[in-house]
Short mmCIF file of C-alpha atoms in Angstrom, two decimals:
data_model
loop_
_atom_site.label_atom_id
_atom_site.label_comp_id
_atom_site.label_asym_id
_atom_site.label_seq_id
_atom_site.Cartn_x
_atom_site.Cartn_y
_atom_site.Cartn_z
CA MET C 1 -16.04 -12.48 -6.96
CA THR C 2 -13.87 -13.47 -4.03
CA SER C 3 -12.62 -11.14 -1.33
CA GLN C 4 -9.13 -11.37 -2.81
CA ASP C 5 -10.47 -10.49 -6.28
CA LYS C 6 -12.24 -7.44 -4.86
CA SER C 7 -9.07 -6.34 -3.09
CA GLN C 8 -7.04 -6.68 -6.29
CA GLN C 9 -9.67 -4.75 -8.23
CA ALA C 10 -9.75 -1.95 -5.65
CA LEU C 11 -5.95 -1.90 -5.59
CA GLN C 12 -5.96 -0.56 -9.15
CA ARG C 13 -7.42 2.69 -7.79
CA ILE C 14 -4.10 3.35 -6.07
CA ARG C 15 -1.67 5.23 -8.29
CA ALA C 16 0.65 3.01 -10.29
CA ASP C 17 3.73 4.99 -9.25
CA VAL C 18 2.78 4.54 -5.59
CA ARG C 19 2.32 0.81 -6.07
CA ALA C 20 5.78 0.69 -7.63
CA MET C 21 7.41 2.48 -4.70
CA GLN C 22 9.21 0.87 -1.78
CA ALA C 23 7.96 1.86 1.67
CA TYR C 24 10.44 3.64 3.94
CA HIS C 25 12.17 0.90 5.87
CA VAL C 26 13.05 1.26 9.55
CA GLN C 27 15.51 -1.36 10.76
CA ASP C 28 14.48 -3.47 13.74
CA SER C 29 16.71 -2.21 16.55
CA LYS C 30 15.58 -4.45 19.41
CA GLY C 31 18.62 -5.46 21.46
CA LEU C 32 20.99 -3.53 19.18
CA LEU C 33 23.06 -0.36 19.48
CA LYS C 34 21.19 2.06 17.23
CA MET C 35 23.72 4.12 15.28
CA ASP C 36 21.82 4.47 12.01
CA THR C 37 19.38 7.37 12.43
CA MET C 38 21.36 10.26 13.99
CA GLU C 39 19.33 10.46 17.20
CA ASN C 40 20.45 12.34 20.29
CA PRO C 41 21.63 9.54 22.61
CA TYR C 42 20.91 11.46 25.81
CA ARG C 43 17.67 11.08 27.78
CA LEU C 44 16.29 13.77 30.03
CA PRO C 45 17.53 13.55 33.63
CA ASP C 46 15.04 11.63 35.78
CA ALA C 47 13.81 14.73 37.61
CA LEU C 48 13.02 16.56 34.36
CA GLN C 49 11.48 13.45 32.84
CA GLN C 50 9.12 13.31 35.81
CA LYS C 51 8.26 17.01 35.51
CA LEU C 52 7.52 16.57 31.81
CA GLY C 53 5.30 13.60 32.58
CA GLU C 54 3.37 15.60 35.16
CA ARG C 55 2.86 18.45 32.71
CA LEU C 56 1.69 16.15 29.92
CA GLY C 57 -0.58 14.32 32.34
CA ALA C 58 -2.35 17.57 33.21
CA LEU C 59 -3.25 18.40 29.58
CA GLU C 60 -6.85 18.38 28.38
CA ILE C 61 -6.37 15.84 25.61
CA ASN C 62 -10.11 15.82 24.99
CA ARG C 63 -9.67 19.29 23.47
CA TYR C 64 -8.13 20.29 20.16
CA PRO C 65 -4.77 22.15 20.26
CA GLY C 66 -5.19 25.85 20.96
CA GLU C 67 -3.26 28.94 22.02
CA ARG C 68 -0.21 27.00 23.23
CA LEU C 69 0.72 26.57 19.57
CA GLU C 70 1.18 30.34 19.32
CA THR C 71 3.33 30.22 22.46
CA LEU C 72 5.49 27.57 20.82
CA LYS C 73 5.82 29.58 17.61
CA LYS C 74 6.99 32.63 19.58
CA MET C 75 9.51 30.53 21.52
CA LEU C 76 10.87 28.99 18.30
CA ALA C 77 11.19 32.42 16.66
CA ASP C 78 13.14 33.65 19.68
CA TYR C 79 15.28 30.51 19.77
CA VAL C 80 16.19 30.87 16.09
CA GLY C 81 16.65 34.62 16.28
CA ALA C 82 14.16 35.18 13.48
CA PRO C 83 14.29 38.53 11.66
CA THR C 84 11.41 40.95 12.01
CA GLY C 85 8.56 40.40 9.59
CA THR C 86 8.84 36.62 9.70
CA ALA C 87 6.29 33.95 10.57
CA VAL C 88 6.60 30.38 11.86
CA LEU C 89 4.81 27.30 10.49
CA LEU C 90 4.71 24.07 12.50
CA GLY C 91 4.84 20.59 11.01
CA ASN C 92 4.67 16.98 12.15
CA GLY C 93 8.41 16.74 11.65
CA SER C 94 10.13 18.51 8.76
CA ASP C 95 8.83 15.71 6.50
CA GLU C 96 5.33 17.18 6.67
CA ILE C 97 6.66 20.65 5.91
CA ILE C 98 8.38 19.32 2.79
CA THR C 99 5.00 17.91 1.74
CA LEU C 100 3.23 21.22 2.44
CA LEU C 101 5.78 23.16 0.42
CA ALA C 102 5.28 20.82 -2.52
CA LEU C 103 1.49 21.04 -2.25
CA ALA C 104 1.58 24.82 -2.18
CA THR C 105 3.82 25.15 -5.26
CA ALA C 106 2.63 22.27 -7.50
CA GLN C 107 1.05 24.52 -10.11
CA PRO C 108 1.52 23.79 -13.82
CA HIS C 109 2.77 26.53 -16.11
CA ALA C 110 3.40 27.09 -19.80
CA GLU C 111 6.52 24.90 -19.76
CA GLY C 112 4.87 21.97 -17.94
CA ARG C 113 4.79 20.84 -14.34
CA ALA C 114 6.41 22.77 -11.51
CA LYS C 115 9.97 21.74 -10.66
CA MET C 116 11.76 20.99 -7.40
CA LEU C 117 15.57 21.08 -7.45
CA ALA C 118 18.24 19.96 -4.99
CA PRO C 119 21.89 18.90 -4.98
CA MET C 120 22.31 15.14 -4.86
CA PRO C 121 23.03 12.97 -2.97
CA GLY C 122 20.66 14.57 -0.53
CA PHE C 123 17.64 13.95 1.66
CA VAL C 124 15.45 11.20 0.21
CA MET C 125 12.22 13.04 1.05
CA TYR C 126 12.86 15.77 -1.53
CA PRO C 127 12.39 13.60 -4.66
CA MET C 128 9.76 11.46 -2.94
CA SER C 129 7.67 14.51 -2.06
CA ALA C 130 8.03 15.90 -5.58
CA GLN C 131 6.79 12.63 -7.06
CA LEU C 132 3.83 12.30 -4.72
CA GLN C 133 2.69 15.93 -4.98
CA GLY C 134 3.01 16.29 -8.75
CA LEU C 135 6.27 18.15 -9.27
CA ASP C 136 9.21 17.13 -11.45
CA PHE C 137 12.38 16.62 -9.45
CA VAL C 138 15.73 17.84 -10.76
CA GLY C 139 18.81 16.49 -8.99
CA VAL C 140 22.17 18.20 -9.54
CA ASN C 141 25.19 16.08 -8.67
CA LEU C 142 27.66 17.23 -6.08
CA THR C 143 31.35 16.94 -6.83
CA ALA C 144 33.18 13.67 -6.09
CA ASP C 145 34.07 15.06 -2.64
CA PHE C 146 30.48 16.23 -2.06
CA ASP C 147 31.09 19.92 -2.60
CA LEU C 148 28.41 22.14 -4.12
CA ASP C 149 28.86 22.37 -7.91
CA VAL C 150 27.83 26.00 -8.29
CA PRO C 151 28.08 26.28 -12.12
CA ALA C 152 25.99 23.10 -12.50
CA MET C 153 23.43 24.40 -10.00
CA GLN C 154 23.23 27.77 -11.72
CA ALA C 155 22.78 26.15 -15.13
CA ALA C 156 20.07 23.79 -13.87
CA ILE C 157 18.22 26.61 -12.14
CA ALA C 158 18.30 28.76 -15.26
CA ALA C 159 17.11 25.86 -17.42
CA HIS C 160 14.38 24.45 -15.18
CA LYS C 161 13.22 27.53 -13.22
CA PRO C 162 12.37 25.50 -10.11
CA ALA C 163 9.56 26.55 -7.82
CA ILE C 164 11.55 25.19 -4.85
CA THR C 165 15.29 24.69 -4.45
CA TYR C 166 16.42 22.79 -1.36
CA ILE C 167 19.82 23.35 0.19
CA ALA C 168 20.50 21.08 3.16
CA TYR C 169 22.85 22.96 5.45
CA PRO C 170 24.56 20.70 6.52
CA ASN C 171 23.72 18.06 3.98
CA ASN C 172 22.39 14.57 4.65
CA PRO C 173 23.97 12.02 4.22
CA THR C 174 27.31 13.70 3.49
CA ALA C 175 27.38 15.94 6.62
CA THR C 176 28.76 18.76 4.47
CA LEU C 177 28.34 22.46 5.33
CA TRP C 178 29.00 24.23 2.06
CA ASP C 179 30.91 27.48 1.70
CA GLN C 180 28.74 30.51 2.38
CA ASP C 181 29.64 32.30 -0.85
CA LYS C 182 28.75 29.21 -2.91
CA VAL C 183 25.39 28.89 -1.21
CA GLN C 184 24.63 32.58 -1.72
CA ALA C 185 25.46 32.25 -5.41
CA VAL C 186 22.84 29.50 -5.71
CA ILE C 187 20.32 31.58 -3.76
CA ASP C 188 20.94 34.52 -6.10
CA ALA C 189 20.42 32.26 -9.12
CA VAL C 190 17.04 31.17 -7.76
CA ALA C 191 16.06 34.82 -7.24
CA ASP C 192 16.67 35.39 -10.96
CA VAL C 193 13.95 32.84 -11.85
CA GLY C 194 11.53 33.84 -9.10
CA GLY C 195 11.68 30.66 -6.99
CA LEU C 196 11.82 29.74 -3.32
CA VAL C 197 14.92 28.51 -1.53
CA VAL C 198 14.48 26.26 1.50
CA MET C 199 17.51 26.05 3.77
CA ASP C 200 17.10 22.68 5.48
CA GLU C 201 18.92 22.97 8.80
CA ALA C 202 17.86 19.71 10.39
CA TYR C 203 21.38 19.24 11.78
CA GLN C 204 21.96 22.83 12.88
CA PRO C 205 22.71 21.96 16.55
CA PHE C 206 25.96 20.36 15.34
CA ALA C 207 26.99 22.90 12.69
CA SER C 208 29.35 25.85 13.01
CA ARG C 209 26.96 28.36 11.45
CA SER C 210 23.35 28.92 10.39
CA TRP C 211 21.83 30.69 7.41
CA ILE C 212 19.61 32.69 9.75
CA ASP C 213 22.56 35.05 10.19
CA GLN C 214 22.54 35.83 6.46
CA MET C 215 18.77 36.25 6.49
CA ARG C 216 19.16 38.91 9.17
CA ALA C 217 22.29 40.55 7.74
CA ASP C 218 21.20 40.72 4.09
CA PRO C 219 17.41 40.50 3.83
CA ALA C 220 17.40 41.99 0.34
CA ARG C 221 19.28 38.97 -1.08
CA ASN C 222 17.39 36.47 1.06
CA GLY C 223 13.78 37.63 0.81
CA HIS C 224 12.85 34.40 -1.00
CA VAL C 225 14.61 32.13 1.53
CA LEU C 226 12.81 29.95 4.08
CA LEU C 227 14.59 28.29 6.99
CA MET C 228 13.42 24.78 7.88
CA ARG C 229 14.45 22.97 11.04
CA THR C 230 13.36 20.06 13.20
CA LEU C 231 13.54 19.34 16.90
CA SER C 232 14.42 15.71 16.10
CA LYS C 233 18.17 16.29 16.19
CA PHE C 234 17.75 18.84 18.98
CA GLY C 235 16.74 15.84 21.09
CA LEU C 236 13.03 15.25 20.44
CA ALA C 237 12.99 12.71 17.63
CA GLY C 238 9.99 10.99 19.22
CA ALA C 239 7.95 14.19 19.45
CA ARG C 240 7.88 14.85 15.68
CA LEU C 241 8.08 18.63 15.57
CA GLY C 242 9.41 20.53 12.57
CA TYR C 243 9.16 24.23 11.83
CA LEU C 244 9.57 26.71 8.99
CA VAL C 245 10.68 30.32 9.44
CA GLY C 246 10.54 32.94 6.73
CA PRO C 247 8.88 36.10 5.42
CA ALA C 248 5.31 36.18 6.71
CA VAL C 249 3.95 36.97 3.25
CA ILE C 250 5.25 33.57 2.03
CA VAL C 251 4.83 31.43 5.15
CA ASN C 252 1.21 32.50 5.62
CA GLU C 253 0.34 31.25 2.13
CA ILE C 254 1.99 27.87 2.75
CA ASP C 255 0.12 27.64 6.04
CA LYS C 256 -3.16 27.51 4.10
CA VAL C 257 -2.46 23.92 2.96
CA ARG C 258 -1.50 22.73 6.45
CA PRO C 259 -4.01 20.29 7.93
CA PRO C 260 -5.81 21.83 10.91
CA TYR C 261 -4.56 20.61 14.28
CA ASN C 262 -1.54 18.86 12.73
CA ILE C 263 0.44 19.31 15.98
CA SER C 264 -0.94 17.48 19.01
CA VAL C 265 -1.18 19.09 22.44
CA LEU C 266 1.33 16.47 23.65
CA ASN C 267 3.90 17.32 20.99
CA CYS C 268 3.38 21.03 21.48
CA GLU C 269 3.82 20.92 25.25
CA THR C 270 6.86 18.63 24.96
CA ALA C 271 8.50 21.13 22.61
CA ILE C 272 7.70 24.05 24.92
CA PHE C 273 9.18 22.14 27.85
CA ALA C 274 12.33 21.38 25.86
CA LEU C 275 12.80 25.02 24.85
CA GLU C 276 12.39 26.04 28.49
CA HIS C 277 15.41 23.79 29.13
CA GLU C 278 17.31 24.84 26.01
CA ALA C 279 20.62 25.05 27.90
CA LEU C 280 20.50 21.34 28.72
CA TYR C 281 20.01 20.39 25.08
CA ALA C 282 22.82 22.75 24.08
CA GLU C 283 25.11 20.90 26.51
CA GLN C 284 24.08 17.59 24.94
CA ALA C 285 24.82 18.88 21.44
CA SER C 286 28.19 20.18 22.64
CA ALA C 287 29.03 16.75 24.09
CA ILE C 288 28.17 15.09 20.77
CA ARG C 289 30.27 17.60 18.82
CA ALA C 290 33.20 16.91 21.15
CA GLU C 291 33.08 13.22 20.24
CA ARG C 292 32.85 13.79 16.48
CA GLN C 293 36.48 14.49 15.55
CA PRO C 294 37.91 11.72 17.78
CA LEU C 295 35.53 9.34 16.03
CA ILE C 296 36.66 10.56 12.60
CA ASP C 297 40.32 10.22 13.63
CA ALA C 298 39.74 6.67 14.85
CA LEU C 299 37.94 5.74 11.64
CA GLN C 300 40.75 7.14 9.50
CA ALA C 301 43.26 5.03 11.41
CA LEU C 302 41.24 1.86 10.97
CA GLY C 303 42.40 -0.65 8.36
CA GLY C 304 39.73 -1.41 5.79
CA VAL C 305 38.20 2.09 5.90
CA ARG C 306 39.00 3.67 2.53
CA LYS C 307 37.84 7.24 3.10
CA VAL C 308 36.21 9.33 5.81
CA TRP C 309 34.67 12.72 5.07
CA PRO C 310 34.65 15.77 7.39
CA SER C 311 31.41 16.35 9.27
CA GLU C 312 29.38 19.32 10.48
CA ALA C 313 26.52 17.12 11.70
CA ASN C 314 26.04 14.28 14.18
CA MET C 315 26.92 11.72 11.52
CA VAL C 316 30.02 10.59 9.68
CA LEU C 317 30.16 9.27 6.14
CA MET C 318 32.84 6.72 5.26
CA ARG C 319 33.69 4.35 2.41
CA VAL C 320 34.68 0.71 2.83
CA ASP C 321 35.39 -2.13 0.38
CA ASP C 322 31.98 -3.77 0.76
CA ALA C 323 29.33 -1.69 2.52
CA GLY C 324 26.68 -4.39 2.47
CA LYS C 325 28.95 -7.01 3.97
CA THR C 326 30.29 -4.60 6.59
CA GLN C 327 26.82 -3.45 7.63
CA ALA C 328 25.60 -7.04 8.01
CA ALA C 329 28.69 -8.02 10.01
CA MET C 330 28.26 -5.05 12.34
CA LYS C 331 24.61 -5.93 12.87
CA ALA C 332 25.66 -9.47 13.77
CA ARG C 333 27.89 -7.87 16.40
CA GLY C 334 25.00 -5.85 17.80
CA VAL C 335 25.48 -2.47 16.06
CA LEU C 336 23.15 -0.88 13.49
CA VAL C 337 24.58 1.53 10.92
CA LYS C 338 23.14 2.81 7.64
CA ASN C 339 24.23 1.54 4.24
CA VAL C 340 23.64 4.48 1.87
CA SER C 341 25.31 2.93 -1.19
CA ALA C 342 22.07 2.55 -3.14
CA MET C 343 21.03 6.18 -2.67
CA HIS C 344 23.34 7.62 -5.34
CA PRO C 345 26.32 6.51 -7.48
CA LEU C 346 28.59 8.98 -5.63
CA LEU C 347 27.86 7.04 -2.42
CA ALA C 348 29.16 3.70 -3.68
CA GLN C 349 30.25 1.46 -0.77
CA CYS C 350 29.47 4.19 1.77
CA LEU C 351 28.17 3.76 5.31
CA ARG C 352 26.71 6.53 7.47
CA LEU C 353 27.38 6.39 11.21
CA THR C 354 25.71 8.32 14.01
CA VAL C 355 27.98 10.21 16.39
CA GLY C 356 26.95 9.00 19.84
CA THR C 357 28.37 9.03 23.32
CA ARG C 358 32.01 8.06 23.89
CA GLU C 359 30.91 4.60 25.02
CA GLU C 360 28.60 4.10 22.04
CA ASN C 361 31.29 5.23 19.60
CA ALA C 362 33.78 2.82 21.18
CA ARG C 363 31.34 -0.08 20.77
CA MET C 364 30.68 0.92 17.17
CA LEU C 365 34.40 1.14 16.39
CA ALA C 366 35.04 -2.27 17.95
CA ALA C 367 32.30 -3.84 15.83
CA LEU C 368 33.55 -2.06 12.70
CA LYS C 369 37.13 -3.21 13.28
CA GLU C 370 35.93 -6.82 13.22
CA SER C 371 33.64 -6.23 10.22
CA VAL C 372 35.65 -4.49 7.51
#
């Protein structure tokens, strides 16, 4: 048997559904303006970058992470304004937390496999995590204008009794922050079937409100709600630090499936340093928010752009005549944007753009004008 034959034989031990999947694709951005992944465009000032480097250089990286993780958890709880009786779980980005939640709840019951439910179009990691961890995923379509379809959500929750219901707040890729009363109605429906609700606030630095306020104001109606955030959009996309906040009785159970030492000492110390300079990152988020509406206005005035949706995140969703052609033409002009058309039928011919600095937005608009 040849080496290739042995490889092909061993390959059959990998799950068929995994072999049928497409790997997550990251576009090559070398030499291009990167406006496809909603990163914070601002670097640390040189003086702070040097201080961070000195602090990281002093770490004992021959040792496993230790008590500084507890320091970080306390700082995150204070930053969020977590209610009393809550606990914090750390993840290697929010992606890992989504995996941990699925692992912790993937228990079969009399009606079959556990279910995960979310409005769609939404974050691609929800259905992927359900598939990989052994849950059935139930997607409930948003309205044509990407509003939350509350009756459809309530009906699906009652029918499927999901273990986890995700509500992205604001949503990705639509940048929608749904009405508070509509969200609470969905949360109440989940309470009726005994499930968990995960409020995914990855884009909270750019939104006008957070569900943490409701968790504090009305704990009785939100005792089954977990708040998930990431420091990626805060400004630390390269550090990979996500966190979950919720009732300690729930979070402590989910923490049991977390791999030990999943957060490196480097990531931990970087996050602590960033939270010590929280005001700087708040200024950066404010600067990005200030550029968002002018970008939307400019897009709406641009010929060839068919529709632009409001945004409560650092991204803007728009529809053009031919998303694939427009994306390729913009790339040829040195600008990367995301074509989300294939994600869901409601996103037909849609592109998602990052809100960057004024200069970056101007370059993106110039490339788009020549590409639609």
